[in-house]
Every structure is written in C-alpha cells, then in structure tokens.
CSV table of C-alpha atoms and ligand atoms in Angstrom, one decimal:
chain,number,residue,atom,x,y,z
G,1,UNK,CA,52.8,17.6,57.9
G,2,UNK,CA,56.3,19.4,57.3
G,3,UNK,CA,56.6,20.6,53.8
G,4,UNK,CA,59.0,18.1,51.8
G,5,UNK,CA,57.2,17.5,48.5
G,6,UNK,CA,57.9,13.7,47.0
G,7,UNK,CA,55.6,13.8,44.1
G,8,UNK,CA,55.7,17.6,42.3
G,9,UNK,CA,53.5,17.6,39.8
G,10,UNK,CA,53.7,21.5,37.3
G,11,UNK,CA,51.7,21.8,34.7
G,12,UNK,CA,51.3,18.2,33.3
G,13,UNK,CA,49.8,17.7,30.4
G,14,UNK,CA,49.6,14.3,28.0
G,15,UNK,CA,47.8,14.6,24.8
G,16,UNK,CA,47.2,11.0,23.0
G,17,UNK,CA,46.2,12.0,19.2
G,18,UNK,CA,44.0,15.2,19.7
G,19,UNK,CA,42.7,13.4,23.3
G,20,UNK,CA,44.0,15.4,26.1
G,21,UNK,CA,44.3,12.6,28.8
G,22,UNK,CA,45.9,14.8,31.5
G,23,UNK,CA,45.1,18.7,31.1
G,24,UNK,CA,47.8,20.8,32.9
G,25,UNK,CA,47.5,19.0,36.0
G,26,UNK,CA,49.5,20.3,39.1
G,27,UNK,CA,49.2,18.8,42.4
G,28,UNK,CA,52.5,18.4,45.2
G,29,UNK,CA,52.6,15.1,47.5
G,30,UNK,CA,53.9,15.2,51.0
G,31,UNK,CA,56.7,12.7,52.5
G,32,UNK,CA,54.6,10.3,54.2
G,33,UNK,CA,51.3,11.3,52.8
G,34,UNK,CA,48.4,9.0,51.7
G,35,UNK,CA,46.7,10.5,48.8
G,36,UNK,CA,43.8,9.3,47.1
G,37,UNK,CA,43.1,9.5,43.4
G,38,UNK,CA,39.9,9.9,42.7
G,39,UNK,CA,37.2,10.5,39.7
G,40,UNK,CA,35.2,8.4,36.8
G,41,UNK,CA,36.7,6.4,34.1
G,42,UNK,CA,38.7,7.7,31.9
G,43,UNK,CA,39.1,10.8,34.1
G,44,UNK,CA,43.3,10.5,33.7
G,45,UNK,CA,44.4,9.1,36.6
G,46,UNK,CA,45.9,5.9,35.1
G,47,UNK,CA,48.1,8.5,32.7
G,48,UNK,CA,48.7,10.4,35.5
G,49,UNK,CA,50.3,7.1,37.1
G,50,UNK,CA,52.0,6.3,34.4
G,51,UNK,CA,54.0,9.7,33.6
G,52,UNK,CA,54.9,9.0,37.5
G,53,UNK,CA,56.7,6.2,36.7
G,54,UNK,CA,58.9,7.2,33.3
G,55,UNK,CA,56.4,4.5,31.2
G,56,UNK,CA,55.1,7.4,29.9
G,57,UNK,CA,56.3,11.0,28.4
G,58,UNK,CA,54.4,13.6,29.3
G,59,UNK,CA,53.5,16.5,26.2
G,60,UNK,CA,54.3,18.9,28.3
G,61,UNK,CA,54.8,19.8,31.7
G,62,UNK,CA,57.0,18.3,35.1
G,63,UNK,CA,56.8,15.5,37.0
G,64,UNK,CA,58.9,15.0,40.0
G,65,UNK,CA,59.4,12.3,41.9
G,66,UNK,CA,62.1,12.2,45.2
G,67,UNK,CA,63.3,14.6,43.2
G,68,UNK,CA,63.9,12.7,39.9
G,69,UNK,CA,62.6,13.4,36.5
G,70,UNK,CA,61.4,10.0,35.3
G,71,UNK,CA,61.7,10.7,31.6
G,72,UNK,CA,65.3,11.5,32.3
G,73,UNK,CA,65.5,8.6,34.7
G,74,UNK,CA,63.2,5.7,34.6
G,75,UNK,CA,65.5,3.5,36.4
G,76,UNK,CA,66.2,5.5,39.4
G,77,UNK,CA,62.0,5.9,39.8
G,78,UNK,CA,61.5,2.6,39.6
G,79,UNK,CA,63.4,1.8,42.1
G,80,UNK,CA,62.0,4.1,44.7
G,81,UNK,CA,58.5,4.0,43.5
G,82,UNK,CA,56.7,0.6,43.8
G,83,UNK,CA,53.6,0.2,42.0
G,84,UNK,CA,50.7,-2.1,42.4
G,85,UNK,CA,48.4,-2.8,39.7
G,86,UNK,CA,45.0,-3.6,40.2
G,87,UNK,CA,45.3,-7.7,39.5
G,88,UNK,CA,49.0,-8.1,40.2
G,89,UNK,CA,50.7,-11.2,38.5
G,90,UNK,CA,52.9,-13.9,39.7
G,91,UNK,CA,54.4,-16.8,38.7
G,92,UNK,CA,51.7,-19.3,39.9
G,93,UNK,CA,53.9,-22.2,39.8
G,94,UNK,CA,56.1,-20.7,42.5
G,95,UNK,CA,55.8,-20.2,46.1
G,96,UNK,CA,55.0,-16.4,47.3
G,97,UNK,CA,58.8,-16.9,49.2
G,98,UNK,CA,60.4,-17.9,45.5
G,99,UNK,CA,58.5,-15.2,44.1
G,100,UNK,CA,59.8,-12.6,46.6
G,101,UNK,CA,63.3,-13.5,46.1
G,102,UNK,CA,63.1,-13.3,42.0
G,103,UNK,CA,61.9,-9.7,42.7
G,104,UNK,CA,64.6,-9.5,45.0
G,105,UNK,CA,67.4,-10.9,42.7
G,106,UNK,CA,65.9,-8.9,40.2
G,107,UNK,CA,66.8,-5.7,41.8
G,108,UNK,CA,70.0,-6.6,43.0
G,109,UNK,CA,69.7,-7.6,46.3
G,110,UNK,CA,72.0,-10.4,48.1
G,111,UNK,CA,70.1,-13.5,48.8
G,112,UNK,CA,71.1,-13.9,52.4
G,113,UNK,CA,69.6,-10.1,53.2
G,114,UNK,CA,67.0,-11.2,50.5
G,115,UNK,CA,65.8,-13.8,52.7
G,116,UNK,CA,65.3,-11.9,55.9
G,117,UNK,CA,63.6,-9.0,54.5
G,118,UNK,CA,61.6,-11.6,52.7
G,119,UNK,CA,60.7,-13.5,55.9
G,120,UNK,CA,59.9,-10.0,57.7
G,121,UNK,CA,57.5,-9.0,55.2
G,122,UNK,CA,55.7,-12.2,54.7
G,123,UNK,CA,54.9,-11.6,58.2
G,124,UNK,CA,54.0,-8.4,58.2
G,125,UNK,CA,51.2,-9.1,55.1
G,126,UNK,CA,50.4,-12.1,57.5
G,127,UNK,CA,51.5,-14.3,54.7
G,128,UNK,CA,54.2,-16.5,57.0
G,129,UNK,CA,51.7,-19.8,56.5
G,130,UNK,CA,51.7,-19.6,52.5
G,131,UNK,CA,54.9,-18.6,51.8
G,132,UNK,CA,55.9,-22.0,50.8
G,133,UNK,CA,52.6,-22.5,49.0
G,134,UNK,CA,52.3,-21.8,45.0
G,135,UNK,CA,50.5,-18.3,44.2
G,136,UNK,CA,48.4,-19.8,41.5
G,137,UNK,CA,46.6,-21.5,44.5
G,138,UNK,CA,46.2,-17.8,46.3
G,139,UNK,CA,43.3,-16.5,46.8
G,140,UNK,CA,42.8,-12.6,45.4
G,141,UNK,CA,43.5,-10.7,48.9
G,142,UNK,CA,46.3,-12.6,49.7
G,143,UNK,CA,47.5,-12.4,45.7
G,144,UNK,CA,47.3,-8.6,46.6
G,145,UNK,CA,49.1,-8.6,49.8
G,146,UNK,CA,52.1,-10.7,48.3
G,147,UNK,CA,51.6,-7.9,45.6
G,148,UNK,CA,52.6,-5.0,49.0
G,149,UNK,CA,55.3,-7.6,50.0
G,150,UNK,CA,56.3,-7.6,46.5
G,151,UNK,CA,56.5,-3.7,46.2
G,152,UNK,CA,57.8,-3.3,49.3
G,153,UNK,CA,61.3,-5.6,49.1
G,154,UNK,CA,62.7,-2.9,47.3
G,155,UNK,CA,62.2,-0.4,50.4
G,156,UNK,CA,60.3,2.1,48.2
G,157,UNK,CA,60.0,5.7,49.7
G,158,UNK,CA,57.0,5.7,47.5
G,159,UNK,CA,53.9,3.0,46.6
G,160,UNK,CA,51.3,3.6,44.2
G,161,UNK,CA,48.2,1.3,44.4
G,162,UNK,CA,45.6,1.3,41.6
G,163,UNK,CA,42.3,-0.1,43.6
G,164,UNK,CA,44.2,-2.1,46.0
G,165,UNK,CA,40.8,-3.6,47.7
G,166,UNK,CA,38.6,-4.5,44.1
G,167,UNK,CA,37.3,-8.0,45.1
G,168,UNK,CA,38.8,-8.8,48.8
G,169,UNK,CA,36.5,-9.4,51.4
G,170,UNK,CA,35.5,-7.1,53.9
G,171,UNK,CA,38.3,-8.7,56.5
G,172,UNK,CA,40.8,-8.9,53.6
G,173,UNK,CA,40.3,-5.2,53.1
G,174,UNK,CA,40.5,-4.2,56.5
G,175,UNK,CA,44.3,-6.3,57.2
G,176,UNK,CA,45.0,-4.4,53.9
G,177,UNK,CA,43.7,-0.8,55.0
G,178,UNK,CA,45.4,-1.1,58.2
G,179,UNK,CA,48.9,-2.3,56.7
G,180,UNK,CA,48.8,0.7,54.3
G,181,UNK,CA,48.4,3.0,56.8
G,182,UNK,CA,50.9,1.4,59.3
G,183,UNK,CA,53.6,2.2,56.1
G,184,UNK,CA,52.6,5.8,56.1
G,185,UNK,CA,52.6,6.2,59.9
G,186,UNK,CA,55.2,3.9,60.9
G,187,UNK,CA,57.9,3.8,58.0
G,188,UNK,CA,57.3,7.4,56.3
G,189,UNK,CA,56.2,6.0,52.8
G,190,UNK,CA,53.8,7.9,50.8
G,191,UNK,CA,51.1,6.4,49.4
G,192,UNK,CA,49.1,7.2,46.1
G,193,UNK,CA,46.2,5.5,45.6
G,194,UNK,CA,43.6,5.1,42.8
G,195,UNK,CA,40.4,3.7,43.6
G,196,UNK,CA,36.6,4.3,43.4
G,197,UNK,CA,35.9,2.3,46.6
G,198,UNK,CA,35.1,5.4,48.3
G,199,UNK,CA,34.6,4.1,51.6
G,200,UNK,CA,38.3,2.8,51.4
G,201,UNK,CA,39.6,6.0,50.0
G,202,UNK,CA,37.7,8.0,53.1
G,203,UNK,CA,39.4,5.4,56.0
G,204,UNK,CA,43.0,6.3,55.4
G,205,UNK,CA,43.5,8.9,52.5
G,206,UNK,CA,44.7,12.2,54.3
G,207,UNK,CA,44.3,14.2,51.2
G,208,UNK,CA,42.0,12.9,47.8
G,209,UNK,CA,41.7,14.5,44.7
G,210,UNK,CA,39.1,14.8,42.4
G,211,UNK,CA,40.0,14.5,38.8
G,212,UNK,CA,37.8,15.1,35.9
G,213,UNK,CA,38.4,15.2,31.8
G,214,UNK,CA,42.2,15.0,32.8
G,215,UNK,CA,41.4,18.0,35.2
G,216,UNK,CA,42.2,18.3,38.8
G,217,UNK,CA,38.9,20.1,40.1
G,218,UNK,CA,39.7,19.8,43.5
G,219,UNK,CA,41.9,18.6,46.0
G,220,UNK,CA,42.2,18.8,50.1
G,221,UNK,CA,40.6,16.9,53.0
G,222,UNK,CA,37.4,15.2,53.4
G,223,UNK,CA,36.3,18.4,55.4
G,224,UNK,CA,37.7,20.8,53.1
G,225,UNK,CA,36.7,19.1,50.1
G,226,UNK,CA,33.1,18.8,51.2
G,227,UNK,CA,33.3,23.0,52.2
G,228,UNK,CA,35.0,23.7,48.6
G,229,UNK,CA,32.4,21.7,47.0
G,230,UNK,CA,29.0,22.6,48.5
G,231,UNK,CA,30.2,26.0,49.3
G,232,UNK,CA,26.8,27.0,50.6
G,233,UNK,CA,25.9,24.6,52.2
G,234,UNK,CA,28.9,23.4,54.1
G,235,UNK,CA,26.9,22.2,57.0
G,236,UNK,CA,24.3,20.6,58.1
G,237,UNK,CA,23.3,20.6,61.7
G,238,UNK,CA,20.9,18.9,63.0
G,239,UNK,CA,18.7,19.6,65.8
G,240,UNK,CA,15.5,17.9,67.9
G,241,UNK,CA,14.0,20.6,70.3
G,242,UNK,CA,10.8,20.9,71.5
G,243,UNK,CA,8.4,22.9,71.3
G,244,UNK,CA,9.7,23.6,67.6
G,245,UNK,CA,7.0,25.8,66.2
G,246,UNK,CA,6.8,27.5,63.4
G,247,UNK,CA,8.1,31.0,65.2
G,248,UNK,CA,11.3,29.1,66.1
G,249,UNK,CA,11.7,28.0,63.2
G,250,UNK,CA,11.6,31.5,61.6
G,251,UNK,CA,14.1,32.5,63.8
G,252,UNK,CA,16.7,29.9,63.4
G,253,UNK,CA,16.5,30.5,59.8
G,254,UNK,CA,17.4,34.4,60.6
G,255,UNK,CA,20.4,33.5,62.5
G,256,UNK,CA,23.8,34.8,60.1
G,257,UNK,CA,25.2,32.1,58.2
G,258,UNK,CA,22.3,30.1,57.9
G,259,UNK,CA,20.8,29.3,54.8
G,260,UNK,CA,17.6,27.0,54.6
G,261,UNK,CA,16.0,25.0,57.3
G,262,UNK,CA,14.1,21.8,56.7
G,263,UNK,CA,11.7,19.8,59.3
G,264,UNK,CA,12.4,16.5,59.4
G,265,UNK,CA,10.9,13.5,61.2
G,266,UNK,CA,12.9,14.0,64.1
G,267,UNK,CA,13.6,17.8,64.1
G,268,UNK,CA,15.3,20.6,61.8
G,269,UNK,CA,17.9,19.9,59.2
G,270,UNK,CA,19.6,23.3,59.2
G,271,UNK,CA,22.0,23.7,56.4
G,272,UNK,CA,24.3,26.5,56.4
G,273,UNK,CA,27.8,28.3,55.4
G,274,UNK,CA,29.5,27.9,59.1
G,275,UNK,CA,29.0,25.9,62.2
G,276,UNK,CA,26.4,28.1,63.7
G,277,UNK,CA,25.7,25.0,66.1
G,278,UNK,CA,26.2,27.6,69.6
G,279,UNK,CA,23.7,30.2,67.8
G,280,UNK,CA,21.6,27.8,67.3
G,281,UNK,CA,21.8,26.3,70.8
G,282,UNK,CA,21.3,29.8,72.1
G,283,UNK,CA,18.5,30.5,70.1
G,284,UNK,CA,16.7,27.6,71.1
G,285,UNK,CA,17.0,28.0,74.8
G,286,UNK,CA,16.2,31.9,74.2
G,287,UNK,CA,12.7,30.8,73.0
G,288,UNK,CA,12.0,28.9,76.0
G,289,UNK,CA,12.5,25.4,74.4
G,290,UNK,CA,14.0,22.2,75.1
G,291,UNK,CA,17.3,21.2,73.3
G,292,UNK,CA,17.2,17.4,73.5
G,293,UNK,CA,19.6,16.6,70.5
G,294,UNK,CA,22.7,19.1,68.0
G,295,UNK,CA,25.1,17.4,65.7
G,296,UNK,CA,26.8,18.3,63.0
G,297,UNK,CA,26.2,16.5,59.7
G,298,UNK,CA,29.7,16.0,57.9
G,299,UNK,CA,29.7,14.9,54.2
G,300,UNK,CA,31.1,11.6,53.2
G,301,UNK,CA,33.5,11.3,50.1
G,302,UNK,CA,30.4,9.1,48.8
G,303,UNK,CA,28.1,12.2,49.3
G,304,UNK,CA,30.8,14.7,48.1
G,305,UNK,CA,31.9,12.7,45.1
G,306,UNK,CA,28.0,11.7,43.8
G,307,UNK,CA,26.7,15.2,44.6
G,308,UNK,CA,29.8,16.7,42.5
G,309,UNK,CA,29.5,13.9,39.7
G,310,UNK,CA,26.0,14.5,39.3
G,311,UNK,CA,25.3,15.8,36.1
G,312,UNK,CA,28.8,15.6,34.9
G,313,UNK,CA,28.9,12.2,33.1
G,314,UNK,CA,28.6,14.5,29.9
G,315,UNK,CA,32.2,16.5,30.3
G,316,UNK,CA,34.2,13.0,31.1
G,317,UNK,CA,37.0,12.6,28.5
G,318,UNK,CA,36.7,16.3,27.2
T,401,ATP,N1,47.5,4.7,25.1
T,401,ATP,C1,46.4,5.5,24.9
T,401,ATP,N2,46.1,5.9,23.6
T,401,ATP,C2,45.1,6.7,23.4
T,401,ATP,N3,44.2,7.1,24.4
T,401,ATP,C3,44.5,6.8,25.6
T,401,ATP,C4,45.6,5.9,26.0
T,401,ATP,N4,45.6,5.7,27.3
T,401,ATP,C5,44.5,6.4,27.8
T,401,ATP,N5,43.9,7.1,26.8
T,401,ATP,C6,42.7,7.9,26.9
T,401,ATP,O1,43.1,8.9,27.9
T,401,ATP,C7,42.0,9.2,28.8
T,401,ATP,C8,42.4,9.0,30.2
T,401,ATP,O2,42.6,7.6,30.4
T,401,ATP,P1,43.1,7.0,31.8
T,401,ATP,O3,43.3,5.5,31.6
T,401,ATP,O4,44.3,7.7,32.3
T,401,ATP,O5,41.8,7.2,32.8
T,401,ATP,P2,41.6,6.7,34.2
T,401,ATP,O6,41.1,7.8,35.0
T,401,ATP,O7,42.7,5.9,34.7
T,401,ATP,O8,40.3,5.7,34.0
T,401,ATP,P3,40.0,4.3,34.8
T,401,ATP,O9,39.4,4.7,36.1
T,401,ATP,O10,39.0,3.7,33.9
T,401,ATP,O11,41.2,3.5,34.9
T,401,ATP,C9,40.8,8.3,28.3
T,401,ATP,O12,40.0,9.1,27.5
T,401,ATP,C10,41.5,7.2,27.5
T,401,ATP,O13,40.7,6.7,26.5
C-alpha cells in the first residue's frame, strides 16, 4: 500500500477529569485502508473517534485527518469524513429516498445531481425496492445500509463505522461486509471501524488495532499481530505421521526454533518461534516414517484478542 497517510494520529491524548481516556496514542492510516478498532469497553476507542471528527478537543497531542486539523476545522472534516453510529437515526416518517435528499440538501448539493447519486447508491446498498417506503418500517440491516448510503452522498474519502453489523443477520452482514470492502477496493475510501464482532473485523480489516486503558498495545495484520502477541509461540504446526514414537518425538522437539510439542488425538501439535514446517517434514521422513498430514495453525483475531485479554479485565480504564 503506497505511503499516503489519511488519518495521522501523534501523540493523542484526552483526559476527562483525572480519567485518561486516550493515553498518547499514535497510530497513521493509509489511503484506502480498512482498519479495525479493536479492544474492551471503555478501552478509548469512541474518544478516539470522536477527536477524529472535531466533536471533541484532544488535551494534548495531533490528530490529522486528509490533512486537516479538526479542532481548527470541524467543518472541512465533516465533510470528508462520514461517520456511522452504531443505531443510526432517521426520520421514520420519511422515505429512505426523502431521507437521502435532506442529507443531500443539507450539505449543499443540487437536487437534480442529488437525485442521481441518490438513485445510484440506493442501488448499490440494494435498497432500490424501499426507497419509496418510510424508514420507521426498516428493518435494522437495511436501517444500517441506508445509514452507508447516507454517509456516502457526501463522497467521503473517509467512513468511520462504530459496529456496523451489531444485530443484522448473518446475510445482512455479509451484503454489508462485502459493500465495505468494495468502497475500499473499488473507490479508494478508508475505512475505520470499531467493533467487537471479531469474526467481522478478521473478513475485511487489513490492519486492527488493539487498544487498551486508552493505550494502543498493538497494531499490524492478523499474521503479525498474532507473531507480536504470542511471540514464542508464533506457530503451531500440525502434524499426523506414523509411526510417531516417542524417539521422534524427542527429535522434533530438538529441531531449532521449536519450542514444545504436544500429542494430540490425531498427531503432534508442535508450537514454535518460525515455520519449521520443511524441518519438520525432513525429520520425519529421516526417521523412516510416514507423513500423512502438515499444516500450519494460524491464530484468529478471536484467539489473538481472548488470549491477550485474558487476565487484563483488571487494567481496563487505568
Ligand atoms: N464525556 C465523558 N466524560 C467523562 N468520561 C468519559 C467521557 N467519555 C468517555 N469517558 C471515559 O473515557 C473512557 C473511554 O471511553 P470510550 O467511550 O472512548 O471507550 P470505548 O472504547 O469506545 O468503549 P465502548 O466499546 O464501550 O464504546 C471510559 O473510561 C469512559 O468512562
């Protein structure tokens, strides 16, 4: 991904009362980037948003967004940045088309271009059928995709979504999943989003962040997350060979890298520092054994973000 920041975050810190919310938190965002936001409540992430968007001064610190300093200019943010709250309102005694163009007219935008963009995204959100039908008779997942429609009439070069998929169905999430990513991939806008559906998070974040006590512990792929975070044991490779006896065993657990090895009811859990998977291959066949079965293990965010939590209720809000 080429190297133009959008979001810059230095140093950002927001105390409320003696409460530090957001604790010196840096982090940069790439054009075209989906990002996830990612840690328990009351971890800062909602402050973080907010500081984003000029609603609220940071203590210290600097946020940039395209390049604008939202305390100096809130207006100018807001209209690049579209945000989606978790329950977005309408007007429920107007159409999803009628609410569209208030948001339109709202922002300054001619009705007759209004109208076509309108029509265009109603389509793309798969909305065309209800857009003459009130929102108060929506259901939630199509309340939230009017909500991208809504965000999107603007032409934002940045959305932020707090937990876009809380109560859609598993289809609703999926049309929602795959529209998100189509705006990254297709139209170049970056996408922050908060959430603690981690399963959501994992299908199209390219980068999450794990935030803690208004702390950014750590940030990067799922891959590089899960080798930051378990550190020793980065992998686990499993194996089913046979014979596996107990001298094979010894020497697979000799083999650099490679730091405990566990039987399990189909073979060997081997859990180490690198991808030893060829040494291990090697080894096998060395002994004079079978090698019916190698793969390598890779953590989910569920398994990166429980194993890292665990323990840690007691620091949250710090
Ligand atoms: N307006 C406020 N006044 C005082 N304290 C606040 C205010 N807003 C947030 N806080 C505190 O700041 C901390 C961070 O809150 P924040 O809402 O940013 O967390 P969050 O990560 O978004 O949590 P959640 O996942 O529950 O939305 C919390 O301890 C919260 O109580």
């Amino acid at each position: 991904m080429e190297t133009a920041a959008i979001i810059e975050l230095d140093n950002l810190c927001k105390t409320y009362g003696g409460h530090r919310a957001v604790d010196h938190l840096s982090l940069s965002i790439q054009k075209g980037e989906i990002f996830g936001l990612l840690g328990p409540n009351g971890a800062g992430k909602t402050t973080t948003i907010l500081m984003m968007l000029g609603l609220t001064e940071p203590t210290s610190g600097v946020v940039r967004v395209c390049g604008i300093d939202p305390v100096r200019n809130p207006i100018e943010v807001k209209r690049k940045v579209g945000y989606l709250p978790d329950d977005v309102g309408f007007y429920p005694h107007m159409t999803g088309m009628e609410n569209l163009l208030y948001t339109a007219a709202l922002n300054g935008i001619p009705r007759a271009e209004a109208e076509k963009r309108a029509w265009e995204l109603l389509e793309k959100v798969k909305l065309t059928d209800a857009a003459h039908k009130k929102t108060g008779t929506y259901s939630r997942g199509m309340r939230q995709r009017l909500g991208l429609a809504d965000v999107l009439m603007k032409r934002p070069d940045v959305i932020i979504l707090d937990e876009p998929t809380l109560g859609i169905d598993p289809e609703g999430v999926r049309e929602l999943l795959r529209l998100i990513r189509d705006l990254s991939r297709h139209e170049g806008i970056t996408v922050l989003l908060s959430s603690h559906q981690l399963h959501h998070v994992q299908q199209i974040c390219d980068r999450v962040g794990l935030f803690v006590g208004g702390r950014l512990l750590a940030e990067g792929n799922i891959e590089r997350l899960a080798q930051q975070l378990f550190l020793q044991d980065a992998y686990v490779i499993h194996v089913v060979a046979s014979p596996l006896d107990d001298r094979l065993l010894v020497k697979i657990e000799a083999i650099p890298g490679v730091n405990k090895v566990e039987r399990t009811e189909t073979g060997l859990d081997v859990y180490c520092q690198t991808d030893v998977s060829a040494a291990i291959s090697q080894t096998i066949i060395e002994a004079g054994s079978s090698l019916f079965h190698l793969s390598r293990r890779d953590f989910g965010l569920d398994e990166i973000y429980h194993r890292y939590f665990e323990g840690r209720d007691g620091r949250e809000g710090e």
